[in-house]
Coordinates of C-alpha atoms in Angstrom, one line a residue:
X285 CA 108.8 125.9 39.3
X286 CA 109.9 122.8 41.5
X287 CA 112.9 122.7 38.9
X288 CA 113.8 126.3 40.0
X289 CA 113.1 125.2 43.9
X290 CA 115.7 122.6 44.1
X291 CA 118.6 124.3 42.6
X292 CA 119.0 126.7 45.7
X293 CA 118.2 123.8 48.0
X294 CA 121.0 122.0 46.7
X295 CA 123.3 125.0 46.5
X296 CA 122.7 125.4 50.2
X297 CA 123.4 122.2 50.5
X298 CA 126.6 122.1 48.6
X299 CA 127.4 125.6 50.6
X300 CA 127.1 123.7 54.0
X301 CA 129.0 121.1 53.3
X302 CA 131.2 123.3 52.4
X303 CA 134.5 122.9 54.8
X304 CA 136.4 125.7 56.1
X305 CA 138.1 128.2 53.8
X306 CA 142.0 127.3 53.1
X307 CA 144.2 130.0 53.4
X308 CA 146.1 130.5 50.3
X309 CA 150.6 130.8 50.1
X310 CA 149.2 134.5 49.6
X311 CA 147.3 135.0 52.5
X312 CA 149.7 133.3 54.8
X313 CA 152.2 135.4 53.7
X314 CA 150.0 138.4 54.0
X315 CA 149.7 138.0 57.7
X316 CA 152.5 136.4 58.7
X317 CA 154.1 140.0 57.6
X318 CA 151.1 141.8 59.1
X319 CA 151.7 140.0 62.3
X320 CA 155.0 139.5 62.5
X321 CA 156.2 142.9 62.0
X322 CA 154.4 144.3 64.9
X323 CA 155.6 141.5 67.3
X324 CA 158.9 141.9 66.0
X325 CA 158.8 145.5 67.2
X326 CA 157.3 145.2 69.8
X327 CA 159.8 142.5 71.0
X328 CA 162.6 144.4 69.8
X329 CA 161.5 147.7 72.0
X330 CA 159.9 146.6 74.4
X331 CA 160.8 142.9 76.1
X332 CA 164.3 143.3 74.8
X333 CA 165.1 145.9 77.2
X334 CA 163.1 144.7 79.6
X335 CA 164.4 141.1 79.6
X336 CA 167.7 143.2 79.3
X337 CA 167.4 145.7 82.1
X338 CA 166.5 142.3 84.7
X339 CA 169.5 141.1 83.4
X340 CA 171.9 144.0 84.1
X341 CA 170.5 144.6 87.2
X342 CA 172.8 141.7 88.8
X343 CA 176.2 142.9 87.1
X344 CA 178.3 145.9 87.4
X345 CA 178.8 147.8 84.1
X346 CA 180.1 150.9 83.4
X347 CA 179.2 150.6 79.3
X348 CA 182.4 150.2 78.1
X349 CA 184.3 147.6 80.1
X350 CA 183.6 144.2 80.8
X351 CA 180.6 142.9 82.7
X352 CA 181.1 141.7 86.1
X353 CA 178.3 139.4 88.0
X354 CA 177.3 140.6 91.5
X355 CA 173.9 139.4 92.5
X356 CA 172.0 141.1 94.6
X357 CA 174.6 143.6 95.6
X358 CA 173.0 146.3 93.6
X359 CA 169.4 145.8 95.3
X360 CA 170.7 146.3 98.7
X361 CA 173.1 148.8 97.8
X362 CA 170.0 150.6 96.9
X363 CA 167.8 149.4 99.7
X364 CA 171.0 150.3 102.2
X365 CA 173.4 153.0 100.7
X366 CA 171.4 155.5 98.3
X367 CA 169.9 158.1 100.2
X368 CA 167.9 159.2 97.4
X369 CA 165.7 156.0 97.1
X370 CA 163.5 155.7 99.2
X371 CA 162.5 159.3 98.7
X372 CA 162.1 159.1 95.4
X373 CA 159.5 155.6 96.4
X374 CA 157.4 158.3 98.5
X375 CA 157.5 160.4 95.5
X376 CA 155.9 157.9 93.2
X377 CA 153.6 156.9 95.3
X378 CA 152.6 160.5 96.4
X379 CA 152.0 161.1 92.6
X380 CA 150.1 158.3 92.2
X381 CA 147.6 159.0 95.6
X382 CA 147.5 162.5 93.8
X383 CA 146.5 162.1 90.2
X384 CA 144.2 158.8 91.8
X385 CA 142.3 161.0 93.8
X386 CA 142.3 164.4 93.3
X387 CA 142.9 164.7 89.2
X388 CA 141.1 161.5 88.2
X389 CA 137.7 162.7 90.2
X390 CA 138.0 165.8 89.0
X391 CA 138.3 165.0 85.6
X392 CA 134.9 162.9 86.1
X393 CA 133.2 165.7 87.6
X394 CA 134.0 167.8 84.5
X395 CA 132.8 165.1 82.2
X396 CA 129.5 164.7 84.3
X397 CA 128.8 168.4 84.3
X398 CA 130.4 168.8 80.2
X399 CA 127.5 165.7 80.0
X400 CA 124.2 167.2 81.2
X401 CA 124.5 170.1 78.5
X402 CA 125.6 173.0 80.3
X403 CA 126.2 176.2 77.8
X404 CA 129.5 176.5 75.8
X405 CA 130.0 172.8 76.7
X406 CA 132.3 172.8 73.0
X407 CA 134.4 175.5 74.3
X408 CA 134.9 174.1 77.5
X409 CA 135.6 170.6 76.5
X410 CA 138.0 172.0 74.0
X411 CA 139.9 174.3 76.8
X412 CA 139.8 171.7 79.1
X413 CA 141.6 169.0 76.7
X414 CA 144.1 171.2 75.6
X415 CA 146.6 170.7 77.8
X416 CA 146.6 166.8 76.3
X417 CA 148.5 168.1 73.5
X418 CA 151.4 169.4 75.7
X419 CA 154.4 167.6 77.0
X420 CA 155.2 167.4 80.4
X421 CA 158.4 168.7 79.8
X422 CA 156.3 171.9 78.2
X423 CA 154.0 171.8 81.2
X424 CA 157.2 172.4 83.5
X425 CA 158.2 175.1 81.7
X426 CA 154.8 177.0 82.1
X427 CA 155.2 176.5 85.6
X428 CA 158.4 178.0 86.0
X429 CA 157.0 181.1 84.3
X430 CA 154.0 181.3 86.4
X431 CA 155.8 180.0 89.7
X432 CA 159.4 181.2 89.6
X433 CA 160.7 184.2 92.0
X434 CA 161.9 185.9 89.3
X435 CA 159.4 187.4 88.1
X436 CA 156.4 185.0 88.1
X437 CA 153.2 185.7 87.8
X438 CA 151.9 184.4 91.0
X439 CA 154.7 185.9 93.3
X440 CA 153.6 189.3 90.8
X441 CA 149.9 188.4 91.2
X442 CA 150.3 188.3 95.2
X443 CA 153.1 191.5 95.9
X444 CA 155.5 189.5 96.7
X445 CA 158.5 190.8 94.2
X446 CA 159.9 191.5 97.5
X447 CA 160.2 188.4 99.3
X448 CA 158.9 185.9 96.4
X449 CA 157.6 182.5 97.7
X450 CA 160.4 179.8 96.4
X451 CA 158.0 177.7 95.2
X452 CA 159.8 175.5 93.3
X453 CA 162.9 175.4 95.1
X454 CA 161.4 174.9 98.3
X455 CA 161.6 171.2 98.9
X456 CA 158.3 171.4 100.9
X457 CA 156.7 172.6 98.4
X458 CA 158.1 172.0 94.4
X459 CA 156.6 168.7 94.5
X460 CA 153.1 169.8 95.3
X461 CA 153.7 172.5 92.7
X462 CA 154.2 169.7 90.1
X463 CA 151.8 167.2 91.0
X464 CA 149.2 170.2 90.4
X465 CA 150.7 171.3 87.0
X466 CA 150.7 167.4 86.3
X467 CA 147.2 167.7 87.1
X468 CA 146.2 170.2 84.6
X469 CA 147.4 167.8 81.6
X470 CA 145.8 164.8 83.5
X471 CA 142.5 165.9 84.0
X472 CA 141.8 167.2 80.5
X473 CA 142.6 163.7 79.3
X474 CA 140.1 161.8 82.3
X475 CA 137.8 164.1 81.2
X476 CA 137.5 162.9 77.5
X477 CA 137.9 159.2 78.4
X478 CA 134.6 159.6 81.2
X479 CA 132.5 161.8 78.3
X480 CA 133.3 159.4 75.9
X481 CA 131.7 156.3 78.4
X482 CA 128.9 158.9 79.6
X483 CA 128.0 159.3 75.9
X484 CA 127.7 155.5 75.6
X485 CA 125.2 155.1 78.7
X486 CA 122.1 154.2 78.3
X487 CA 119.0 156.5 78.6
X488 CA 116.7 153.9 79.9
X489 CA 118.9 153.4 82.4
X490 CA 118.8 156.7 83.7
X491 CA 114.7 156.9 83.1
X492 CA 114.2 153.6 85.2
X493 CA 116.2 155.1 87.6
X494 CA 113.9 158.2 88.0
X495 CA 110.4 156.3 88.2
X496 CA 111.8 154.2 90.7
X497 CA 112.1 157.6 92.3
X498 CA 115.6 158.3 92.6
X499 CA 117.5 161.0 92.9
X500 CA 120.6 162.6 90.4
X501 CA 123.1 161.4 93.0
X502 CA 121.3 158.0 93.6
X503 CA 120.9 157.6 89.4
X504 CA 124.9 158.4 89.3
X505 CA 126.7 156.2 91.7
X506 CA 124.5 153.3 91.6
X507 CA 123.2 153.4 87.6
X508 CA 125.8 154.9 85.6
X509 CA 129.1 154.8 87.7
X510 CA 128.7 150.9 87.6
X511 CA 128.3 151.0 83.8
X512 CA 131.6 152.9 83.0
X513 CA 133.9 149.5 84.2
X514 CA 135.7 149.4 81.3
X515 CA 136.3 153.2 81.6
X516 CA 136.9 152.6 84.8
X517 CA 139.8 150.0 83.8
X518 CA 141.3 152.0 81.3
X519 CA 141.2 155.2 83.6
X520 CA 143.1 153.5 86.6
X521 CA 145.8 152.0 83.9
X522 CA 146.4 155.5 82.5
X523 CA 146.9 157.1 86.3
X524 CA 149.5 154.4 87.2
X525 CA 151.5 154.5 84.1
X526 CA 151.2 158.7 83.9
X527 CA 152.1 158.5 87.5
X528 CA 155.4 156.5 87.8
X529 CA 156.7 157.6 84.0
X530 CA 156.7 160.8 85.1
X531 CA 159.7 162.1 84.3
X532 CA 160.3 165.5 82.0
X533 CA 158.4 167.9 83.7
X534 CA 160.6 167.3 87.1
X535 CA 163.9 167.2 85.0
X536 CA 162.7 170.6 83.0
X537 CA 162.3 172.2 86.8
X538 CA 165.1 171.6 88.8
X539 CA 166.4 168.2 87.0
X540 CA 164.4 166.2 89.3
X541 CA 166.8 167.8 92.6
X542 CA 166.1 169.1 95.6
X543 CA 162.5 167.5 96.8
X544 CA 161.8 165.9 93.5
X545 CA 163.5 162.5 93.0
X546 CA 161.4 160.1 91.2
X547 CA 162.8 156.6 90.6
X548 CA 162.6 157.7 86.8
X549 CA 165.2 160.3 87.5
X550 CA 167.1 158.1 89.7
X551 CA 167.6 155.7 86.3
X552 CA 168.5 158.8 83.8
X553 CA 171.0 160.0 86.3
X554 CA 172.9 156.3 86.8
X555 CA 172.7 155.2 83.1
X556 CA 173.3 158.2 81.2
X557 CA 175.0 160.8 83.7
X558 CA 178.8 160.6 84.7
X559 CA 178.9 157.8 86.6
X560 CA 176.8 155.2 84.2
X561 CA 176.4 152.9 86.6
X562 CA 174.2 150.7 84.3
X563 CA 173.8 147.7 86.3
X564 CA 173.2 149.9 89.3
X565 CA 170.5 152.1 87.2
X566 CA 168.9 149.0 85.6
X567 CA 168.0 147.6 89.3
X568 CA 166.2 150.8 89.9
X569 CA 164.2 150.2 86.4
X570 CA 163.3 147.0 87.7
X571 CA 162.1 147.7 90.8
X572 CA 160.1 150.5 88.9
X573 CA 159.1 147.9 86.7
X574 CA 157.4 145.9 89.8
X575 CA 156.0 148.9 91.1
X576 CA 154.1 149.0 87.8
X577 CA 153.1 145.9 87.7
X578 CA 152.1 145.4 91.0
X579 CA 149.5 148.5 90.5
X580 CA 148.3 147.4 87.1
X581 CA 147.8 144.1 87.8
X582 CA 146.2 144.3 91.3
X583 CA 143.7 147.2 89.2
X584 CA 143.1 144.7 87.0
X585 CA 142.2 141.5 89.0
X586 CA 139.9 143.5 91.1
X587 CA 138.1 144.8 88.2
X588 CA 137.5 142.0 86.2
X589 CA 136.6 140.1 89.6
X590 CA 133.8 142.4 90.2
X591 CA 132.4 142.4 85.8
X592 CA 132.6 138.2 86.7
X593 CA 130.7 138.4 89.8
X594 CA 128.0 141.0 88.3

């Protein structure tokens, strides 16, 4: 019996002495591909035109000819001399104020009410996400079926065949138009992200809550809101980037024209339209590219300030 004791002791011992395990010719070859190959890619399509685009942004090229160095010429030529700029700023930023609070809330409230088990919460949650699966560019089409004034439903739906309401070509009113229909596909996809965090809360939380004798709005904000964060993070990274990328469900309307310029637009139409004006189209990318960044990264500070200081 003490024979049989000390072989195990001295296997553990062996076993924690033991150094670190060596990675084999195999192994290091086996993620050197698995690694590599995905920040090849992702180097290829992502930082080389990025790294690209800055680059371009202080030349003049028209694609074909030779590339000429300007400086900052094209960034005050678009600052000074493009009257379609700085609407197209207002326009991102109105998108963003939009799908931050109006779609993003709302997508919440669905997922709070989709949470407490009303009836037919499946069939809602599945009508509700369905318009995830479209394209914007799909989503633009619905809405000139429903809002055109030829025939659309909702000039039919309110008599007015007559004298039809231009919503779309009004530019008072298209981009409202779109930032709702944007909504639709936005909301549905909130909604999932939120239901899946809800899901994840804690019940005890939420029973504490009550004995301490507070109420469903108290429990809410200051129990469960606080414990979706990382839902949180994710959501305000999604509504930035859906924001400022949107692009096909303008172009599919009116090709982004007549009260709705985005800067997105504003790049399509100087890199690939008649005049390819690269250089010209690749300082507009960039400043888009900022724009981005300054959102995300601002978002992301904040948020991880406030897990540190918790």
């Amino acid at each position: 019996m003490r024979g049989s004791r000390s072989v195990p002791s001295k296997a553990a011992g062996r076993a924690g002495r033991r150094g670190p395990r060596r990675f084999t010719r195999r192994d290091t070859i086996v993620l050197g591909v698995l690694l590599g190959i995905p920040v090849l890619l992702e180097a290829v399509i992502v930082w080389g035109p990025t790294l690209a685009s800055i680059g371009l942004s202080f030349t003049s090229w028209d694609g074909i000819g030779d590339i000429q160095w300007v400086g900052g010429k094209n960034y005050e030529s678009l600052v000074d001399n493009y009257p379609a700029f700085w609407p197209a700023v207002r326009h991102n930023l109105l998108w963003i104020a939009f799908l931050g609070l109006v779609a993003t809330p709302f997508g919440l409230l669905l997922a709070v009410l989709i949470d407490r088990g009303v009836r037919f919460s499946r069939f809602y949650q599945s009508v509700l996400y369905m318009p995830v699966v479209l394209s914007l560019a799909v989503v633009g089409f619905m809405a000139q079926l429903l809002l055109g004034t030829d025939q659309g439903v909702i000039n039919t739906a309110l008599g007015n065949e007559s004298d039809p309401i231009d919503w779309l070509g009004n530019s008072d009113l298209n981009i409202w138009m779109m930032m709702i229909a944007a909504s639709w596909r936005h909301t549905g996809y909130v909604m999932i992200l939120y239901l899946a965090g809800l899901k994840s809360v804690d019940p005890a939380l939420k029973e504490a809550a009550a004995i301490d004798g507070a109420n469903t709005r108290q429990t809410f904000f200051r129990v469960v809101f606080p414990t979706l964060r990382p839902v949180n993070v994710i959501v305000g990274v999604i509504t930035v980037i859906e924001a400022l990328r949107a692009f096909d469900i303008v172009y599919a309307v009116n090709k982004g024209r007549n009260g709705l310029e985005l800067l997105s637009v504003l790049i399509t139409d100087n890199i690939i339209g008649e005049a390819s004006r690269i250089g010209f189209g690749s300082a507009i990318a960039v400043v888009l590219l900022t724009v981005s960044l300054g959102f995300i990264v601002t978002f992301l500070v904040q948020e991880l300030r406030g897990a540190r200081d918790r």
